[in-house]
Amino acid sequence: MAERAPRERVLVTGHRGHIGVPVAAFLRRRGYHVAGFDRADGADVLDPAAVRRAAVGCAAVVHLAALAHDSAGSPEQIMAVNVLGTWHVLLAAEAAGVSRVICFSSAQVFGTAEGERLPDYFPVDDAHPRRAIRPYGLSKCLAEDLCDGFTRRTGIATVALRPVAVWDQAAYARVRDRWRAQPRAEWEPYWEYGAFVDVRDVAAAVRQALTVPLHGHHRLLLCAPDIAATAPSLELAARLAPGVPITDPDRYQADPWAALVDWSAAATTLGWRAARRWSPDPA
Protein backbone atom coordinates (compact mmCIF):
# COMPACT_ATOMS: atom_id res chain seq x y z
CA MET A 1 0.00 0.00 0.00
CA ALA A 2 1.52 3.33 -1.05
CA GLU A 3 2.70 5.69 1.71
CA ARG A 4 2.52 9.45 1.55
CA ALA A 5 5.62 11.57 2.05
CA PRO A 6 6.58 12.27 5.69
CA ARG A 7 5.44 15.57 7.19
CA GLU A 8 2.62 16.01 4.72
CA ARG A 9 0.36 18.80 5.97
CA VAL A 10 -3.22 17.76 6.69
CA LEU A 11 -5.98 20.07 7.91
CA VAL A 12 -8.03 18.42 10.68
CA THR A 13 -11.15 20.35 11.62
CA GLY A 14 -12.56 19.57 15.06
CA HIS A 15 -9.16 18.31 16.19
CA ARG A 16 -9.94 18.94 19.87
CA GLY A 17 -13.07 16.79 19.96
CA HIS A 18 -13.76 13.24 21.20
CA ILE A 19 -12.65 11.73 17.89
CA GLY A 20 -10.45 14.60 16.73
CA VAL A 21 -7.91 14.34 19.56
CA PRO A 22 -6.96 10.68 18.95
CA VAL A 23 -7.15 11.10 15.17
CA ALA A 24 -4.78 14.08 15.22
CA ALA A 25 -2.41 12.29 17.61
CA PHE A 26 -2.44 9.15 15.46
CA LEU A 27 -1.63 11.12 12.32
CA ARG A 28 1.21 12.99 14.03
CA ARG A 29 2.73 9.69 15.14
CA ARG A 30 2.63 8.55 11.52
CA GLY A 31 4.60 11.58 10.37
CA TYR A 32 1.86 13.96 9.25
CA HIS A 33 1.93 17.63 10.10
CA VAL A 34 -1.54 18.32 11.52
CA ALA A 35 -2.99 21.79 11.07
CA GLY A 36 -5.83 22.02 13.58
CA PHE A 37 -9.03 24.05 13.27
CA ASP A 38 -11.41 23.93 16.22
CA ARG A 39 -13.96 26.21 17.83
CA ALA A 40 -12.19 25.56 21.16
CA ASP A 41 -9.46 27.77 19.73
CA GLY A 42 -11.91 30.34 18.35
CA ALA A 43 -12.00 28.87 14.83
CA ASP A 44 -15.38 28.60 13.14
CA VAL A 45 -16.34 26.55 10.08
CA LEU A 46 -19.08 29.14 9.46
CA ASP A 47 -16.31 31.63 8.64
CA PRO A 48 -15.37 30.65 5.06
CA ALA A 49 -12.36 32.95 4.91
CA ALA A 50 -10.90 31.43 8.08
CA VAL A 51 -11.37 27.90 6.76
CA ARG A 52 -9.76 28.86 3.47
CA ARG A 53 -6.73 30.32 5.26
CA ALA A 54 -6.38 27.18 7.37
CA ALA A 55 -6.37 24.94 4.29
CA VAL A 56 -3.55 26.77 2.50
CA GLY A 57 -0.60 24.44 1.96
CA CYS A 58 -2.52 21.31 2.96
CA ALA A 59 -2.47 18.16 0.85
CA ALA A 60 -5.67 16.74 2.35
CA VAL A 61 -8.48 17.61 4.74
CA VAL A 62 -10.03 15.53 7.53
CA HIS A 63 -13.33 17.20 8.42
CA LEU A 64 -14.57 16.33 11.90
CA ALA A 65 -15.95 19.68 13.08
CA ALA A 66 -19.66 19.30 13.77
CA LEU A 67 -22.45 19.55 16.29
CA ALA A 68 -22.37 15.83 16.94
CA HIS A 69 -25.83 15.08 18.30
CA ASP A 70 -29.36 16.45 18.24
CA SER A 71 -28.80 17.67 21.78
CA ALA A 72 -25.70 19.67 20.81
CA GLY A 73 -27.62 22.66 19.45
CA SER A 74 -30.86 23.87 17.96
CA PRO A 75 -31.98 22.40 14.63
CA GLU A 76 -30.94 25.65 12.97
CA GLN A 77 -27.47 25.50 14.52
CA ILE A 78 -27.00 21.83 13.62
CA MET A 79 -27.88 22.44 9.99
CA ALA A 80 -25.72 25.54 9.77
CA VAL A 81 -22.59 23.98 11.29
CA ASN A 82 -22.91 20.50 9.81
CA VAL A 83 -24.10 21.41 6.31
CA LEU A 84 -22.95 24.96 5.55
CA GLY A 85 -19.77 24.32 7.55
CA THR A 86 -19.04 21.25 5.42
CA TRP A 87 -19.61 23.29 2.27
CA HIS A 88 -17.10 25.89 3.47
CA VAL A 89 -14.56 23.13 4.13
CA LEU A 90 -15.08 21.68 0.66
CA LEU A 91 -14.65 25.07 -1.00
CA ALA A 92 -11.47 25.67 1.03
CA ALA A 93 -10.17 22.24 0.00
CA GLU A 94 -10.78 23.08 -3.65
CA ALA A 95 -9.01 26.43 -3.33
CA ALA A 96 -6.04 24.74 -1.65
CA GLY A 97 -5.80 22.10 -4.38
CA VAL A 98 -5.97 19.15 -1.98
CA SER A 99 -5.92 15.59 -3.25
CA ARG A 100 -8.82 14.34 -1.09
CA VAL A 101 -11.25 15.17 1.69
CA ILE A 102 -12.17 12.76 4.48
CA CYS A 103 -15.53 13.90 5.86
CA PHE A 104 -17.04 12.37 8.99
CA SER A 105 -20.61 11.29 8.51
CA SER A 106 -22.46 8.92 10.85
CA ALA A 107 -24.44 5.69 10.89
CA GLN A 108 -27.32 7.94 11.95
CA VAL A 109 -27.95 8.70 8.27
CA PHE A 110 -30.00 5.48 8.13
CA GLY A 111 -32.55 6.72 10.66
CA THR A 112 -32.17 3.62 12.84
CA ALA A 113 -30.36 5.19 15.81
CA GLU A 114 -31.80 5.91 19.26
CA GLY A 115 -35.11 4.19 18.57
CA GLU A 116 -35.91 6.21 15.45
CA ARG A 117 -37.00 3.11 13.49
CA LEU A 118 -35.99 -0.48 12.84
CA PRO A 119 -33.61 -1.18 9.97
CA ASP A 120 -34.90 -2.81 6.81
CA TYR A 121 -32.55 -5.78 7.33
CA PHE A 122 -29.53 -7.09 9.22
CA PRO A 123 -26.66 -6.62 8.83
CA VAL A 124 -27.13 -2.93 8.04
CA ASP A 125 -24.76 -2.03 5.21
CA ASP A 126 -23.78 1.05 3.23
CA ALA A 127 -26.54 0.35 0.68
CA HIS A 128 -29.27 0.59 3.33
CA PRO A 129 -31.69 3.45 2.57
CA ARG A 130 -30.98 6.68 4.38
CA ARG A 131 -34.12 7.53 6.35
CA ALA A 132 -32.94 9.97 8.99
CA ILE A 133 -35.64 12.42 10.05
CA ARG A 134 -33.97 14.20 12.98
CA PRO A 135 -31.69 17.22 12.44
CA TYR A 136 -28.34 15.54 13.14
CA GLY A 137 -28.92 12.53 10.87
CA LEU A 138 -30.43 14.71 8.18
CA SER A 139 -27.46 17.07 8.34
CA LYS A 140 -25.11 14.15 7.75
CA CYS A 141 -27.18 12.96 4.77
CA LEU A 142 -26.89 16.42 3.27
CA ALA A 143 -23.15 16.58 4.00
CA GLU A 144 -22.65 13.27 2.21
CA ASP A 145 -24.52 14.57 -0.80
CA LEU A 146 -22.43 17.75 -0.79
CA CYS A 147 -19.28 15.61 -0.89
CA ASP A 148 -20.67 13.54 -3.76
CA GLY A 149 -21.55 16.60 -5.83
CA PHE A 150 -18.23 18.26 -4.97
CA THR A 151 -16.30 15.23 -6.21
CA ARG A 152 -18.28 15.05 -9.44
CA ARG A 153 -17.63 18.74 -10.07
CA THR A 154 -13.96 18.95 -9.06
CA GLY A 155 -12.61 15.41 -9.42
CA ILE A 156 -11.25 15.61 -5.85
CA ALA A 157 -11.79 12.29 -4.07
CA THR A 158 -14.04 12.35 -0.99
CA VAL A 159 -14.64 9.71 1.66
CA ALA A 160 -17.62 9.94 4.01
CA LEU A 161 -16.77 7.77 7.01
CA ARG A 162 -19.87 6.49 8.83
CA PRO A 163 -18.84 5.33 12.31
CA VAL A 164 -21.33 3.72 14.64
CA ALA A 165 -21.00 4.59 18.36
CA VAL A 166 -17.35 5.53 18.89
CA TRP A 167 -15.82 4.22 22.13
CA ASP A 168 -12.61 5.17 23.87
CA GLN A 169 -10.72 2.68 26.05
CA ALA A 170 -12.69 3.57 29.18
CA ALA A 171 -16.02 2.83 27.50
CA TYR A 172 -15.69 -0.97 27.66
CA ALA A 173 -15.54 -1.11 31.46
CA ARG A 174 -18.12 1.66 31.79
CA VAL A 175 -20.65 -0.21 29.65
CA ARG A 176 -20.04 -3.52 31.43
CA ASP A 177 -20.44 -1.89 34.83
CA ARG A 178 -23.71 -0.27 33.77
CA TRP A 179 -25.10 -3.55 32.44
CA ARG A 180 -24.13 -5.40 35.65
CA ALA A 181 -25.85 -2.76 37.77
CA GLN A 182 -28.91 -2.54 35.50
CA PRO A 183 -29.11 -5.42 32.99
CA ARG A 184 -31.99 -3.89 31.02
CA ALA A 185 -29.77 -0.89 30.21
CA GLU A 186 -28.37 -3.00 27.40
CA TRP A 187 -31.54 -2.39 25.36
CA GLU A 188 -33.54 0.25 27.22
CA PRO A 189 -34.62 2.90 26.39
CA TYR A 190 -33.56 1.62 22.95
CA TRP A 191 -31.26 -0.96 21.41
CA GLU A 192 -28.39 0.11 19.15
CA TYR A 193 -27.79 -3.42 17.79
CA GLY A 194 -24.64 -3.73 19.89
CA ALA A 195 -22.75 -1.70 17.31
CA PHE A 196 -19.59 0.12 18.36
CA VAL A 197 -16.14 0.98 17.02
CA ASP A 198 -13.01 1.83 18.98
CA VAL A 199 -11.72 5.37 18.41
CA ARG A 200 -8.24 3.95 17.77
CA ASP A 201 -9.66 1.93 14.88
CA VAL A 202 -11.42 5.04 13.60
CA ALA A 203 -8.06 6.83 13.57
CA ALA A 204 -6.57 3.94 11.61
CA ALA A 205 -9.41 4.23 9.08
CA VAL A 206 -8.61 7.93 8.61
CA ARG A 207 -5.01 7.14 7.87
CA GLN A 208 -6.04 4.45 5.39
CA ALA A 209 -8.39 6.92 3.72
CA LEU A 210 -5.50 9.36 3.37
CA THR A 211 -3.12 6.71 2.06
CA VAL A 212 -4.78 4.29 -0.35
CA PRO A 213 -5.26 5.20 -4.02
CA LEU A 214 -8.79 6.55 -4.39
CA HIS A 215 -10.99 8.13 -7.03
CA GLY A 216 -14.56 9.32 -6.74
CA HIS A 217 -16.84 9.51 -3.72
CA HIS A 218 -17.15 6.73 -1.11
CA ARG A 219 -19.47 6.18 1.87
CA LEU A 220 -18.10 3.68 4.38
CA LEU A 221 -19.45 2.28 7.63
CA LEU A 222 -16.96 1.76 10.46
CA CYS A 223 -17.88 -0.90 13.01
CA ALA A 224 -16.16 -3.45 15.23
CA PRO A 225 -16.37 -7.03 13.90
CA ASP A 226 -18.45 -8.27 16.84
CA ILE A 227 -21.48 -7.17 18.80
CA ALA A 228 -21.24 -5.60 22.26
CA ALA A 229 -23.83 -7.70 24.01
CA THR A 230 -24.64 -10.31 26.64
CA ALA A 231 -26.23 -12.68 24.11
CA PRO A 232 -25.43 -13.69 20.50
CA SER A 233 -26.44 -11.44 17.65
CA LEU A 234 -29.37 -13.37 16.18
CA GLU A 235 -30.83 -14.11 19.61
CA LEU A 236 -30.96 -10.41 20.41
CA ALA A 237 -32.20 -9.51 16.93
CA ALA A 238 -35.10 -11.97 17.24
CA ARG A 239 -36.01 -10.65 20.68
CA LEU A 240 -35.53 -6.91 20.17
CA ALA A 241 -36.09 -6.43 16.44
CA PRO A 242 -38.58 -9.16 15.50
CA GLY A 243 -39.48 -9.30 11.85
CA VAL A 244 -36.28 -7.67 10.60
CA PRO A 245 -34.89 -10.13 8.02
CA ILE A 246 -31.35 -11.49 8.16
CA THR A 247 -29.78 -11.25 4.70
CA ASP A 248 -26.61 -13.20 5.48
CA PRO A 249 -27.38 -15.95 8.02
CA ASP A 250 -24.16 -17.82 7.21
CA ARG A 251 -22.21 -14.96 8.77
CA TYR A 252 -23.78 -15.76 12.14
CA GLN A 253 -23.34 -19.50 11.78
CA ALA A 254 -19.62 -18.87 11.42
CA ASP A 255 -19.53 -16.28 14.24
CA PRO A 256 -22.64 -16.05 16.46
CA TRP A 257 -21.38 -12.73 17.87
CA ALA A 258 -20.72 -11.10 14.50
CA ALA A 259 -21.75 -7.45 14.20
CA LEU A 260 -25.19 -6.53 12.91
CA VAL A 261 -23.53 -3.79 10.85
CA ASP A 262 -21.58 -4.68 7.71
CA TRP A 263 -18.27 -2.82 7.37
CA SER A 264 -17.09 -4.80 4.32
CA ALA A 265 -17.11 -1.73 2.04
CA ALA A 266 -14.44 -0.12 4.23
CA ALA A 267 -12.46 -3.36 4.06
CA THR A 268 -12.68 -3.46 0.26
CA THR A 269 -12.08 0.24 -0.35
CA LEU A 270 -9.56 1.06 2.36
CA GLY A 271 -8.15 -2.30 3.39
CA TRP A 272 -9.47 -1.49 6.89
CA ARG A 273 -10.57 -3.84 9.64
CA ALA A 274 -11.18 -2.93 13.26
CA ALA A 275 -8.61 -4.52 15.57
CA ARG A 276 -10.54 -4.07 18.83
CA ARG A 277 -13.39 -6.38 19.79
CA TRP A 278 -15.88 -6.40 22.62
CA SER A 279 -14.42 -9.58 24.08
CA PRO A 280 -11.78 -10.08 25.24
CA ASP A 281 -11.25 -6.59 26.59
CA PRO A 282 -9.07 -4.58 24.20
CA ALA A 283 -5.62 -3.67 25.44
Tab-separated table of C-alpha atoms in Angstrom, residues 17-127:
chain	number	residue	atom	x	y	z
A	17	GLY	CA	-13.069	16.785	19.956
A	18	HIS	CA	-13.759	13.245	21.199
A	19	ILE	CA	-12.649	11.733	17.888
A	20	GLY	CA	-10.448	14.595	16.734
A	21	VAL	CA	-7.910	14.338	19.563
A	22	PRO	CA	-6.964	10.676	18.952
A	23	VAL	CA	-7.148	11.105	15.171
A	24	ALA	CA	-4.784	14.081	15.221
A	25	ALA	CA	-2.414	12.289	17.615
A	26	PHE	CA	-2.437	9.151	15.460
A	27	LEU	CA	-1.627	11.120	12.317
A	28	ARG	CA	1.207	12.987	14.031
A	29	ARG	CA	2.728	9.695	15.142
A	30	ARG	CA	2.629	8.546	11.525
A	31	GLY	CA	4.597	11.583	10.374
A	32	TYR	CA	1.861	13.959	9.253
A	33	HIS	CA	1.931	17.635	10.105
A	34	VAL	CA	-1.537	18.323	11.520
A	35	ALA	CA	-2.994	21.786	11.068
A	36	GLY	CA	-5.827	22.019	13.575
A	37	PHE	CA	-9.027	24.047	13.269
A	38	ASP	CA	-11.405	23.931	16.220
A	39	ARG	CA	-13.963	26.209	17.832
A	40	ALA	CA	-12.194	25.556	21.161
A	41	ASP	CA	-9.461	27.773	19.728
A	42	GLY	CA	-11.906	30.336	18.353
A	43	ALA	CA	-11.996	28.865	14.833
A	44	ASP	CA	-15.377	28.595	13.141
A	45	VAL	CA	-16.343	26.552	10.076
A	46	LEU	CA	-19.079	29.135	9.460
A	47	ASP	CA	-16.312	31.632	8.635
A	48	PRO	CA	-15.368	30.653	5.059
A	49	ALA	CA	-12.357	32.952	4.906
A	50	ALA	CA	-10.902	31.426	8.078
A	51	VAL	CA	-11.374	27.902	6.764
A	52	ARG	CA	-9.759	28.863	3.474
A	53	ARG	CA	-6.728	30.321	5.262
A	54	ALA	CA	-6.381	27.177	7.373
A	55	ALA	CA	-6.365	24.935	4.289
A	56	VAL	CA	-3.551	26.765	2.504
A	57	GLY	CA	-0.605	24.436	1.958
A	58	CYS	CA	-2.524	21.309	2.963
A	59	ALA	CA	-2.469	18.163	0.849
A	60	ALA	CA	-5.672	16.744	2.346
A	61	VAL	CA	-8.479	17.605	4.742
A	62	VAL	CA	-10.028	15.531	7.532
A	63	HIS	CA	-13.327	17.198	8.416
A	64	LEU	CA	-14.567	16.334	11.903
A	65	ALA	CA	-15.947	19.675	13.077
A	66	ALA	CA	-19.663	19.300	13.771
A	67	LEU	CA	-22.453	19.553	16.289
A	68	ALA	CA	-22.366	15.830	16.939
A	69	HIS	CA	-25.830	15.079	18.298
A	70	ASP	CA	-29.359	16.446	18.237
A	71	SER	CA	-28.800	17.668	21.785
A	72	ALA	CA	-25.698	19.674	20.805
A	73	GLY	CA	-27.620	22.657	19.454
A	74	SER	CA	-30.864	23.869	17.964
A	75	PRO	CA	-31.980	22.401	14.630
A	76	GLU	CA	-30.942	25.651	12.966
A	77	GLN	CA	-27.475	25.499	14.516
A	78	ILE	CA	-27.001	21.835	13.622
A	79	MET	CA	-27.883	22.443	9.995
A	80	ALA	CA	-25.715	25.537	9.774
A	81	VAL	CA	-22.593	23.984	11.285
A	82	ASN	CA	-22.913	20.505	9.809
A	83	VAL	CA	-24.101	21.414	6.314
A	84	LEU	CA	-22.950	24.956	5.554
A	85	GLY	CA	-19.771	24.316	7.546
A	86	THR	CA	-19.044	21.253	5.416
A	87	TRP	CA	-19.612	23.292	2.267
A	88	HIS	CA	-17.100	25.888	3.465
A	89	VAL	CA	-14.558	23.132	4.126
A	90	LEU	CA	-15.082	21.680	0.655
A	91	LEU	CA	-14.651	25.074	-0.999
A	92	ALA	CA	-11.474	25.670	1.026
A	93	ALA	CA	-10.169	22.241	-0.001
A	94	GLU	CA	-10.780	23.082	-3.649
A	95	ALA	CA	-9.010	26.428	-3.332
A	96	ALA	CA	-6.042	24.742	-1.646
A	97	GLY	CA	-5.803	22.095	-4.377
A	98	VAL	CA	-5.967	19.147	-1.978
A	99	SER	CA	-5.923	15.587	-3.253
A	100	ARG	CA	-8.817	14.340	-1.095
A	101	VAL	CA	-11.248	15.165	1.691
A	102	ILE	CA	-12.171	12.762	4.484
A	103	CYS	CA	-15.525	13.896	5.864
A	104	PHE	CA	-17.040	12.373	8.989
A	105	SER	CA	-20.608	11.292	8.507
A	106	SER	CA	-22.462	8.917	10.845
A	107	ALA	CA	-24.436	5.688	10.890
A	108	GLN	CA	-27.316	7.939	11.949
A	109	VAL	CA	-27.950	8.701	8.266
A	110	PHE	CA	-30.002	5.479	8.132
A	111	GLY	CA	-32.554	6.719	10.658
A	112	THR	CA	-32.170	3.621	12.837
A	113	ALA	CA	-30.364	5.194	15.814
A	114	GLU	CA	-31.804	5.909	19.260
A	115	GLY	CA	-35.106	4.189	18.570
A	116	GLU	CA	-35.907	6.209	15.446
A	117	ARG	CA	-37.004	3.111	13.494
A	118	LEU	CA	-35.986	-0.480	12.844
A	119	PRO	CA	-33.608	-1.181	9.971
A	120	ASP	CA	-34.897	-2.813	6.813
A	121	TYR	CA	-32.554	-5.781	7.325
A	122	PHE	CA	-29.532	-7.087	9.218
A	123	PRO	CA	-26.662	-6.622	8.831
A	124	VAL	CA	-27.126	-2.934	8.041
A	125	ASP	CA	-24.756	-2.032	5.214
A	126	ASP	CA	-23.782	1.045	3.227
A	127	ALA	CA	-26.536	0.348	0.684
